[in-house]
Coordinates of C-alpha atoms in Angstrom, one line a residue:
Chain A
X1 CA -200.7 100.4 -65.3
X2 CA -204.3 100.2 -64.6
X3 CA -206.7 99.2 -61.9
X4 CA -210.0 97.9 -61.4
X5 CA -212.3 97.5 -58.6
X6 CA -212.1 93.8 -57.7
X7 CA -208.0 94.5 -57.8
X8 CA -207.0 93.2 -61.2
X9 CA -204.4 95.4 -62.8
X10 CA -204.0 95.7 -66.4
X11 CA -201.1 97.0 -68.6
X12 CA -201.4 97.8 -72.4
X13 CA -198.1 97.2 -74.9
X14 CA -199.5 98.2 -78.5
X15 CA -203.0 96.4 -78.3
X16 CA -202.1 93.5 -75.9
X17 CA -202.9 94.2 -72.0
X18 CA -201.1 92.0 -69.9
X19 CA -203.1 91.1 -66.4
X20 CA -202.7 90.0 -63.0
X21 CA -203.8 90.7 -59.4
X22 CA -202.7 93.6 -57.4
X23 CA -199.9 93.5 -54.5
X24 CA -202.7 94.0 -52.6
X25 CA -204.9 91.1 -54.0
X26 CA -202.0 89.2 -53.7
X27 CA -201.4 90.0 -49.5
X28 CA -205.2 89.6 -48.9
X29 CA -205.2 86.4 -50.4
X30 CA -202.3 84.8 -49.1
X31 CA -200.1 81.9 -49.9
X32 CA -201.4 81.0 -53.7
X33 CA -201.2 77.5 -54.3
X34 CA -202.9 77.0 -57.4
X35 CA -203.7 79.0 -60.4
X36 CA -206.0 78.8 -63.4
X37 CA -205.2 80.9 -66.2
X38 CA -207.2 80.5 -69.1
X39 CA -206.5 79.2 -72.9
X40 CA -205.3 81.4 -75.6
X41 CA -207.6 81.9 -78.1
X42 CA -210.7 82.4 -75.9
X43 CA -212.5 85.4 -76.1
X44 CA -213.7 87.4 -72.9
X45 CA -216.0 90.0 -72.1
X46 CA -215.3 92.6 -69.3
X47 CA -216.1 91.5 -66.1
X48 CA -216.2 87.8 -66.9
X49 CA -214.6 85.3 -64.7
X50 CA -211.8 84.4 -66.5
X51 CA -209.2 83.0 -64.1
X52 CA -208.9 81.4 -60.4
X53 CA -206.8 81.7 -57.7
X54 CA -206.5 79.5 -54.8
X55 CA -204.8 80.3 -51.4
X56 CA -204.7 77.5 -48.7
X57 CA -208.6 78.5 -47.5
X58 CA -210.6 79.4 -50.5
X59 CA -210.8 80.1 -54.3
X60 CA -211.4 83.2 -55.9
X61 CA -212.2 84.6 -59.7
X62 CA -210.2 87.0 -61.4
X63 CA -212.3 88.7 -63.4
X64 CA -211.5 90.2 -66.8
X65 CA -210.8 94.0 -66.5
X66 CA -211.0 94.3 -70.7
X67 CA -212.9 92.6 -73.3
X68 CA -210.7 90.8 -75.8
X69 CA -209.0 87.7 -76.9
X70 CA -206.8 85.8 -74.8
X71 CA -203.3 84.9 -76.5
X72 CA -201.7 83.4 -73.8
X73 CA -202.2 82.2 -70.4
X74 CA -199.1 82.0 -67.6
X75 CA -198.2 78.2 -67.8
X76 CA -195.3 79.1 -65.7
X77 CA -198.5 79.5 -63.0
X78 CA -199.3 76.2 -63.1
X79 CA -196.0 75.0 -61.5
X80 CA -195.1 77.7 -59.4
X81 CA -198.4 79.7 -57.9
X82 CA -196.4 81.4 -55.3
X83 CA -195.4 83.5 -58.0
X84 CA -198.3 85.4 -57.6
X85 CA -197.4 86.3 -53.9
X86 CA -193.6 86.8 -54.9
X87 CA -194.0 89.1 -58.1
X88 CA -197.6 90.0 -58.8
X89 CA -197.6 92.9 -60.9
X90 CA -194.7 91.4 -62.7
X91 CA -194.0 87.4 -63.2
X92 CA -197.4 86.7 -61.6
X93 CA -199.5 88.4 -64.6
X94 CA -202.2 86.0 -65.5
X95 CA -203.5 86.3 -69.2
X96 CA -202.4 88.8 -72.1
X97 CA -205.1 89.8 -73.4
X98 CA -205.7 91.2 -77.5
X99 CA -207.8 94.0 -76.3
X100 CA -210.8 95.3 -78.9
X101 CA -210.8 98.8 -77.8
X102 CA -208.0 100.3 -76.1
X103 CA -210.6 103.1 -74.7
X104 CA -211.5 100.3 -72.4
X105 CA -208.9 101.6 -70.7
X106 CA -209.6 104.8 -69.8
X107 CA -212.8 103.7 -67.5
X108 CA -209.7 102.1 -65.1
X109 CA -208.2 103.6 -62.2
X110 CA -204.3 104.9 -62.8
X111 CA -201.9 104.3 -59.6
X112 CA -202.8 107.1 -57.7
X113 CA -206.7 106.8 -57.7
X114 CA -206.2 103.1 -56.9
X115 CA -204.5 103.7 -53.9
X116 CA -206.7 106.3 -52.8
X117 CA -209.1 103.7 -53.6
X118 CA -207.5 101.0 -51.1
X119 CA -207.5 103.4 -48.7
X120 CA -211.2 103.7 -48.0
X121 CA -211.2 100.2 -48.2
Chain B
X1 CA -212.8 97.0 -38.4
X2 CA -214.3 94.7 -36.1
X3 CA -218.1 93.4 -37.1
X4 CA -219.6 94.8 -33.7
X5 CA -222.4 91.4 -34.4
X6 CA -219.4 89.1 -33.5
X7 CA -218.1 88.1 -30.0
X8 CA -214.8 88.5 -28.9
X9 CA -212.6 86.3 -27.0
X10 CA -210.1 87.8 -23.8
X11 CA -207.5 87.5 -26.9
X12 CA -208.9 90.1 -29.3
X13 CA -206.1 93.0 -28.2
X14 CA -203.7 89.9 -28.6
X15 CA -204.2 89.1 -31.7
X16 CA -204.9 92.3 -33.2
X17 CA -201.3 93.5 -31.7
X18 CA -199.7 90.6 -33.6
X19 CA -200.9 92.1 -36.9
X20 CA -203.5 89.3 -36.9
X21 CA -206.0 88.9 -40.0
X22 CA -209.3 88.4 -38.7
X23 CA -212.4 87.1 -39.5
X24 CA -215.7 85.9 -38.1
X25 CA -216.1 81.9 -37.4
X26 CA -218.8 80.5 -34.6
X27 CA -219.9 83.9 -34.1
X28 CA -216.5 85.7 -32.8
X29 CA -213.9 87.5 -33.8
X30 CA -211.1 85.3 -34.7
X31 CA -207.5 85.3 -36.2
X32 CA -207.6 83.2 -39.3
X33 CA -203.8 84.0 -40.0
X34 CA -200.8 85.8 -39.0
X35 CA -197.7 85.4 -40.7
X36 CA -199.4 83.5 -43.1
X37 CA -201.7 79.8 -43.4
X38 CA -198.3 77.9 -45.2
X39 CA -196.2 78.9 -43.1
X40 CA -198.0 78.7 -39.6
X41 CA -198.9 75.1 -40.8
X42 CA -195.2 74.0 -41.5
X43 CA -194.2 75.3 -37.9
X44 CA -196.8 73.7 -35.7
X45 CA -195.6 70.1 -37.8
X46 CA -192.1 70.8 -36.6
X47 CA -192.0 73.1 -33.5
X48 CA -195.1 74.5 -31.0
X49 CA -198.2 76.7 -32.6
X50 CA -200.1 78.3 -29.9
X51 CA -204.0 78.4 -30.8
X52 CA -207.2 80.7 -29.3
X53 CA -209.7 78.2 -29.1
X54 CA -211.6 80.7 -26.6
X55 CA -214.6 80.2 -28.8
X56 CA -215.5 77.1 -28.1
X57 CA -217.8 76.0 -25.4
X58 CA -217.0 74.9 -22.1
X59 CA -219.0 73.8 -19.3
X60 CA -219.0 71.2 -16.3
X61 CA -221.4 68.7 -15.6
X62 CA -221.7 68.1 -11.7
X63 CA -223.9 66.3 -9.5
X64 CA -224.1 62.3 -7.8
X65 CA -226.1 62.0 -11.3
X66 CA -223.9 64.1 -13.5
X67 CA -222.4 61.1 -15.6
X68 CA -225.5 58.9 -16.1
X69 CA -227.5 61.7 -16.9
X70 CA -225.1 62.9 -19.9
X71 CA -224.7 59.3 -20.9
X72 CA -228.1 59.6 -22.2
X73 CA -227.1 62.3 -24.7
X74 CA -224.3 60.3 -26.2
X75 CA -223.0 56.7 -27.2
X76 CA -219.6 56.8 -24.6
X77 CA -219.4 54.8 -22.0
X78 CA -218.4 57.7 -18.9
X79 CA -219.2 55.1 -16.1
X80 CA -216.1 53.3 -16.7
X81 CA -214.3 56.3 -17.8
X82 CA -210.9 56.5 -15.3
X83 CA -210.6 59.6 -13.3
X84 CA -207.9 61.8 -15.1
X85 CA -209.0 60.6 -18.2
X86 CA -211.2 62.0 -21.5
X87 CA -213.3 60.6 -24.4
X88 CA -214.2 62.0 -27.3
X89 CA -217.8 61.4 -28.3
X90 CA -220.9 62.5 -30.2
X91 CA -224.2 64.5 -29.1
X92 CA -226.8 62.4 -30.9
X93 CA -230.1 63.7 -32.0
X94 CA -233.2 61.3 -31.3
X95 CA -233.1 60.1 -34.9
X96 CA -228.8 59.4 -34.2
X97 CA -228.0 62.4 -36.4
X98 CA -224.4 63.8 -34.8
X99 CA -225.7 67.5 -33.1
X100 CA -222.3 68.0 -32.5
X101 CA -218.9 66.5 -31.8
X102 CA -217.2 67.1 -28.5
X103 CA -214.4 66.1 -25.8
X104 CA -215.8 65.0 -22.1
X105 CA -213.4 64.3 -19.1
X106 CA -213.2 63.6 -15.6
X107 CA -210.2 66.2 -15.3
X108 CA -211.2 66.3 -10.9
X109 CA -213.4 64.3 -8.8
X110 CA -216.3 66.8 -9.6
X111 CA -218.4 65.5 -12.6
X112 CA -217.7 66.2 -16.5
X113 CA -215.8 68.8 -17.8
X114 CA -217.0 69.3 -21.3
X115 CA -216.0 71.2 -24.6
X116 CA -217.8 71.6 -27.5
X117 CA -217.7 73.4 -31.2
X118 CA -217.9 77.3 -30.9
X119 CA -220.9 77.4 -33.8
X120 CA -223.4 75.0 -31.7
X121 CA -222.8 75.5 -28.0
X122 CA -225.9 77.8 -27.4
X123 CA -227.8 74.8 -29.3
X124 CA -225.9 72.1 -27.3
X125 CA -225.8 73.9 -23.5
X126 CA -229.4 74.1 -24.2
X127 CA -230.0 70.3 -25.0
X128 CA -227.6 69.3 -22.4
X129 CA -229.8 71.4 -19.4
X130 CA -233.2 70.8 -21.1
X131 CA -232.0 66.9 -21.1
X132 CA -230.7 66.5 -18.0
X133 CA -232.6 65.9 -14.6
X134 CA -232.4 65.0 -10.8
X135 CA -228.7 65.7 -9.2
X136 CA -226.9 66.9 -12.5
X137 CA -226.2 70.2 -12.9
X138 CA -224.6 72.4 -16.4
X139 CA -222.5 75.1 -15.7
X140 CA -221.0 77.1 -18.5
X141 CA -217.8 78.4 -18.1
X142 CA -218.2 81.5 -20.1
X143 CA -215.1 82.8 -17.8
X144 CA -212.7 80.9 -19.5
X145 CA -210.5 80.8 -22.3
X146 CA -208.9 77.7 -23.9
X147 CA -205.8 77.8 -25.6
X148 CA -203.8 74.9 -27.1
X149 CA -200.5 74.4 -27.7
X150 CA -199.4 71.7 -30.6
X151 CA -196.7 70.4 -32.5
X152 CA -193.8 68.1 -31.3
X153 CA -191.8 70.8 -29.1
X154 CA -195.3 71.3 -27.0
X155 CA -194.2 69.0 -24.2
X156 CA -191.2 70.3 -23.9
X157 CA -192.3 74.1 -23.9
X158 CA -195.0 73.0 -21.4
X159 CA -193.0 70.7 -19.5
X160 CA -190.8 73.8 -18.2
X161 CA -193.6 75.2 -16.6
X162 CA -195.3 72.3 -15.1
X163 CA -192.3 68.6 -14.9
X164 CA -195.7 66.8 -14.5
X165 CA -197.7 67.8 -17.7
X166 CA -195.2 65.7 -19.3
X167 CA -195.9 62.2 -17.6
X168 CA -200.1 62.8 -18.7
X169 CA -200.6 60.3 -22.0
X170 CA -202.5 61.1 -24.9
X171 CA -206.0 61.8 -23.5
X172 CA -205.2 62.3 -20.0
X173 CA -206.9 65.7 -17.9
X174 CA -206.7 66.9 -15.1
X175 CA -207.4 70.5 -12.8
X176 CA -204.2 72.3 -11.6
X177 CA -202.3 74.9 -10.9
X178 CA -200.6 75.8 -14.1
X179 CA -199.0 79.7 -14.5
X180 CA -200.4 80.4 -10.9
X181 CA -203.8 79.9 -11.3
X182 CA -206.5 76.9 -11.7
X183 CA -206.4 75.1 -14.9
X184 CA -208.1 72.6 -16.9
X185 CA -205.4 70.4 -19.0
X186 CA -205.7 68.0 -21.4
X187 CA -202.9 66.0 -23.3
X188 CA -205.3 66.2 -27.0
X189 CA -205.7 68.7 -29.7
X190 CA -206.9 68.8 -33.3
X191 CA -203.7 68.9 -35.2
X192 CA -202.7 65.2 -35.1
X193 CA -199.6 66.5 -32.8
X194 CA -198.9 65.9 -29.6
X195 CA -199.8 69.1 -27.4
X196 CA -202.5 70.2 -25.0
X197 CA -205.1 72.2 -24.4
X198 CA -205.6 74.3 -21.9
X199 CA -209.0 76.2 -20.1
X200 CA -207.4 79.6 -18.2
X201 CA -209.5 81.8 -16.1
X202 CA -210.2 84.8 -18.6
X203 CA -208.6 87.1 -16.9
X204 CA -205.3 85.6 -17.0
X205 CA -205.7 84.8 -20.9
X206 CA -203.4 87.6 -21.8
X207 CA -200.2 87.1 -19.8
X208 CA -200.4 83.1 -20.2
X209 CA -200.9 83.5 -24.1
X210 CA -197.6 86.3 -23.9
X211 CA -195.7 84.3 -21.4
X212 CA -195.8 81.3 -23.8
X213 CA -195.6 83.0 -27.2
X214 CA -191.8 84.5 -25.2
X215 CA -190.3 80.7 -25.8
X216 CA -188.8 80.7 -29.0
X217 CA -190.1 77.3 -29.7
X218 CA -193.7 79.1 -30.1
X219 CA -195.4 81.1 -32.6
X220 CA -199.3 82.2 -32.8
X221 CA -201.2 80.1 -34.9
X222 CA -204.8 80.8 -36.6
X223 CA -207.9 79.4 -37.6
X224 CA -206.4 79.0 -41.4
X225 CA -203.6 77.1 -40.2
X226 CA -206.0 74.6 -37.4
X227 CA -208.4 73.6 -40.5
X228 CA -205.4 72.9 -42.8
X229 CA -203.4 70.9 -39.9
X230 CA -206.9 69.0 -38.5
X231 CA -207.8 68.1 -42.4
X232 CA -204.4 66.4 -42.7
X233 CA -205.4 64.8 -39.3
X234 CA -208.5 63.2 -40.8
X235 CA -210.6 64.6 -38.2
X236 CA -213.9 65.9 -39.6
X237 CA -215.2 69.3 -38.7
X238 CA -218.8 69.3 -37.5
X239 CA -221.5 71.6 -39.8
X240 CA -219.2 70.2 -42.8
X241 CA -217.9 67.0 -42.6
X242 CA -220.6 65.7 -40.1
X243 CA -223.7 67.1 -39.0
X244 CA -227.7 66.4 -37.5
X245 CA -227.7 64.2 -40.9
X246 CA -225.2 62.4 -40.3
X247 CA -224.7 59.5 -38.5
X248 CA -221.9 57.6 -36.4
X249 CA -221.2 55.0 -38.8
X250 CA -221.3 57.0 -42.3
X251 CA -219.3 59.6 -40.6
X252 CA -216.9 56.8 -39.9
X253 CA -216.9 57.6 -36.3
X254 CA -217.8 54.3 -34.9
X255 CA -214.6 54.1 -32.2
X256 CA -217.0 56.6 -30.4
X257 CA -219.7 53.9 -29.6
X258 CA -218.3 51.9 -26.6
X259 CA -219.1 48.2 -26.5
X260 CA -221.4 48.7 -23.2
X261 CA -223.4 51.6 -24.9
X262 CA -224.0 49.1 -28.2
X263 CA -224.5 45.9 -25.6
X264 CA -227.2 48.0 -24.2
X265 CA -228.7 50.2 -27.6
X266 CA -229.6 52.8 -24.6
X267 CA -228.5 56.1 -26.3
X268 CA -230.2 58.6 -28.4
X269 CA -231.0 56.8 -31.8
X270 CA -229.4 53.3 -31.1
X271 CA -231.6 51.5 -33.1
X272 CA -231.2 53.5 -36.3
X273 CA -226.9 53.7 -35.8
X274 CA -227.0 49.5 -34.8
X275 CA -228.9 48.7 -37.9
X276 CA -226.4 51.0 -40.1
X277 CA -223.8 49.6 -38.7
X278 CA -224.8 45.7 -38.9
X279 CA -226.3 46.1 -42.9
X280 CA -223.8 48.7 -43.9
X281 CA -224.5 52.5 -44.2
X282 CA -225.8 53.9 -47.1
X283 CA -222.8 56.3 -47.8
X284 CA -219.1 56.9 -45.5
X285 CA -217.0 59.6 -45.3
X286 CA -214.0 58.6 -47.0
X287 CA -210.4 60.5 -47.7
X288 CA -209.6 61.3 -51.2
X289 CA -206.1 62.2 -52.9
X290 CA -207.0 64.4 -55.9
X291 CA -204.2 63.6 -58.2
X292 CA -204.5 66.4 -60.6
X293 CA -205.7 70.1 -61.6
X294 CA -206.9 72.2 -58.6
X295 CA -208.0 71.6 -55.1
X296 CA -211.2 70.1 -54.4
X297 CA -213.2 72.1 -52.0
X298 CA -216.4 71.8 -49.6
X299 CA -219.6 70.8 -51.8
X300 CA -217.2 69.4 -54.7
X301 CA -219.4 66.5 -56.7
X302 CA -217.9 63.3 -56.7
X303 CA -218.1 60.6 -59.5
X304 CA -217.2 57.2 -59.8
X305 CA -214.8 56.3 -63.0
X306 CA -217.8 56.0 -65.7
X307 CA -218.5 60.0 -64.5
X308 CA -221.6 59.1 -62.6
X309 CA -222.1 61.3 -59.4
X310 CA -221.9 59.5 -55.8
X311 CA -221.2 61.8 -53.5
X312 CA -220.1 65.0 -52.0
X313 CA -216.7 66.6 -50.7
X314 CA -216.9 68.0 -47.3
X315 CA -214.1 69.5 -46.7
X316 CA -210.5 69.7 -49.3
X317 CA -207.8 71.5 -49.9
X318 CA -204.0 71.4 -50.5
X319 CA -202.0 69.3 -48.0
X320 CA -198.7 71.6 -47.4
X321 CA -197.2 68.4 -45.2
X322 CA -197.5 66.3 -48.5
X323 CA -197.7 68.6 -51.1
X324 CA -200.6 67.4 -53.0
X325 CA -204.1 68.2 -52.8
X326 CA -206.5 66.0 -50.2
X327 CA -210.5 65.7 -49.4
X328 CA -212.7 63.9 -47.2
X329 CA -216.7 63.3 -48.3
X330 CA -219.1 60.8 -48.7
X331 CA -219.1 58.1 -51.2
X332 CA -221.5 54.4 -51.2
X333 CA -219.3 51.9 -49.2
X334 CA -218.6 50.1 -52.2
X335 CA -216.5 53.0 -53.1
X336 CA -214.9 53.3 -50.3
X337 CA -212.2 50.4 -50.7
X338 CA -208.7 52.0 -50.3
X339 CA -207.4 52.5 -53.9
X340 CA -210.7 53.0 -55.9
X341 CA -210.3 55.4 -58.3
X342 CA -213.0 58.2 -58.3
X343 CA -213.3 61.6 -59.9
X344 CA -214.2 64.7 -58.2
X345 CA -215.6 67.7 -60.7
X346 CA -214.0 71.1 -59.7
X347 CA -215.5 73.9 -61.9
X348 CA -217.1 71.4 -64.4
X349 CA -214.0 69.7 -65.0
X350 CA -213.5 66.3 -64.0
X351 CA -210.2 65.7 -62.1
X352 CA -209.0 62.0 -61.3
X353 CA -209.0 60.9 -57.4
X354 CA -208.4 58.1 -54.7
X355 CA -210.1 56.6 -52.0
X356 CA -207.0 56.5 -49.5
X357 CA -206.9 56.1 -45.5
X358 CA -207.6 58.8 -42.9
X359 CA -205.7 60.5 -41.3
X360 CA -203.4 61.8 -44.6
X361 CA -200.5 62.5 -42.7
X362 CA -199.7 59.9 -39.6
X363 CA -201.2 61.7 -36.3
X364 CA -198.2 61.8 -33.5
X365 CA -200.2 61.4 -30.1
X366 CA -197.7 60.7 -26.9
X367 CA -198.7 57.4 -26.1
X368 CA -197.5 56.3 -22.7
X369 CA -194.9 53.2 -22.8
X370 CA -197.4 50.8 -21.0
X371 CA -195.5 49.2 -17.7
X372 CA -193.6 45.7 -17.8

């Protein structure tokens, strides 16, 4: 599993990265209580908004941490957000992803450097 | 990491020992959550939340002209006003533009004991003192804190440590002796519970927060929690649901001009609020049950059924007491009919929504039984 910056995680099965929000994301949020996962077939560049999340107070993008197509979006989001506080590097991913260049990738914090990351945060 | 631009309140060491989040609102340092918004919500609705409101401003107004002096800042009528008793009213701009919202009692024989909204109490202590003259004088009581207690065990919590606080009404004040020391009460809130609120001396902030956070009935509640519970209350929040460009009647707070203030158009832009209010405002803040797709926040477009924008949400979000999502702005009046169907846009996409009454969720004031 990979890392990014703005706390999107990332994890690549053949060419097809799943991707949600961090545990950490997740906590700093809050209670999640709606999601908005986007469309299969849509194509994203790195960095682009791609998805929202809403906790009680406020809404926030979830940016794309690869460029690809999207093939599916978590519909199981739509009826039960708090997935993303209960599971969120598992049941809560958001999108899988059909990523263009796997070396995309390597740019992306692993575990470790992430969590060193958090902690100068 | 505190932001060492923001103010504290005699709480911060509180909060931050409950594992508080916090975050900057009105200038200060504030818990916005602790165990979490949903959760803090659900248990003010069914037990006691305990709230900092130590931000906010409080002052008194004293003086043989104290009362007709701050009458000509606001449309209540504080003449007639019954010792014990408190009204919520409006600081009007010349132009009847709502400066701010506020609460105003006769809580002791001494004048007005006043609170207004943390983000404009330098503005409004200023307008209060620059407005006032002869024997009136403003004191800020910047050695206070004010906590309130809400939800429908508050009585009970707070009738063990005072059998009297139980026989005030909805709206009654007074000054006593409450955990030893002198105290402002007041039987209000902005929850839509029953409960009080409470000015302490600062010093004794700490060991009256604790002593009431060791009944099991109460839990600390934040910032996040107060704006979700006062939404479902329908009562607006001044710098987003009301403001200086805003007036009485679009901001659908008309119970705040008493009959003698209208009878005698003597307060700060009568003329202006009368005429709104005799032809009809030009828009009215209105609550809204977004039916579908995702919440509808602050600054939200709304459009009427043919897609053609109206107005503006204020303030929105999800209602945890009814499960769906809810929003108060501004529409024409002839949108405002209970059951018109409007649309609010939420990132471009157009969601459908009704007009439906305010508050959402019934407010649960103790009303006294009135006598035989």
């Amino acid at each position: 599993m990979r890392f990014t910056k703005d706390h999107e995680w990332v994890r690549l099965e053949g060419d097809v990265a799943t991707v949600g929000i961090s545990k950490h994301a997740a906590e700093a949020l809050g209670d999640v209580v709606f999601v908005e996962t986007p469309e299969a077939g849509r194509s994203v560049s790195k960095g682009d908004s791609f998805a929202v999340v809403e906790s009680v107070k406020a809404a926030s993008d979830v940016y794309a941490p690869v460029a690809g197509e999207v093939v599916e979006g978590n519909a199981a989001l739509a009826n039960a957000p708090e997935t993303v506080n209960a599971d969120p590097e598992g049941e809560g991913w958001f999108a899988k992803i059909k990523v263009s260049d796997a070396s995309q990738l390597d740019e992306l914090m692993d575990r470790a450097a992430y969590d060193q990351y958090l902690a100068t945060l | 990491m505190t932001d060492q631009s923001l103010k504290t309140t005699p709480l911060n060491a509180a909060h931050r020992a409950l594992g508080a989040r916090m975050v900057g609102f009105g200038g200060y340092d504030m818990p916005v959550q602790y165990e979490g918004v949903l959760a803090e919500h659900r248990w003010t609705r069914e037990h006691a939340g305990l709230f900092d409101v130590s931000h906010m401003g409080q002052c008194k107004i004293t003086g043989a002209d104290a009362i007709a002096q701050f009458e000509r800042l606001v449309p209540g009528d504080y003449q007639i006003l019954k010792a014990g008793k408190q009204k919520y009213s409006l600081l009007l701009n010349a132009e009847g533009g709502i400066m701010d919202d506020l609460m105003a009692g006769k809580p002791d024989h001494d004048g007005l004991y006043v609170v207004v909204n943390a983000g404009n109490k330098d503005a409004d202590f200023a307008h209060l003192k620059a407005n006032i003259s002869g024997d009136a004088t403003l004191t800020i009581l910047d050695d206070r804190a004010l906590l309130a207690i809400q939800g429908p065990e508050a009585a009970e919590v707070m009738a063990a440590h005072e059998p009297v606080l139980a026989e005030f009404g909805f709206m009654d004040c007074a000054r006593l002796m409450l955990f030893g020391v002198d105290c402002y009460v007041s039987r209000s809130g902005y929850t839509g519970e029953d409960g009080y609120e409470i000015s302490v001396p600062a010093a004794d902030a700490e060991r009256i927060w604790n002593l009431l956070l060791s009944d099991a009935r109460v839990k600390p509640i934040g910032l996040g929690a107060r704006d979700s519970l006062r939404l479902e209350a329908g009562l607006p929040l001044h710098g987003h649901d009301i403001d200086a460009s805003t007036d009485p009647v679009e901001g659908a707070l008309t119970f705040a001009l008493s009959k003698s203030r209208k009878e005698r158009a003597d307060f700060p832009g009568a003329d202006r609020i009368l005429k709104a209010q005799a032809d009809g405002p030009g828009r009215v803040r209105v609550g809204l049950h977004v039916k579908e797709g995702a919440p509808a926040r602050e600054g939200a477009e709304i459009a009427d059924a043919e897609g053609k924008v109206v107005g503006k949400v204020t303030s929105g979000g999800p209602s945890p007491t009814l499960g769906k999502n809810i929003a108060m702005g501004y529409v024409p009046p002839a949108m405002a009919e209970l059951g018109t169907e409007l649309k609010v846009i939420v990132r471009g996409k157009a969601a459908a929504a009704e007009v439906v009454a305010l508050p959402f969720v019934a407010s649960r004031y103790y009303r006294k039984p009135k006598a035989a």
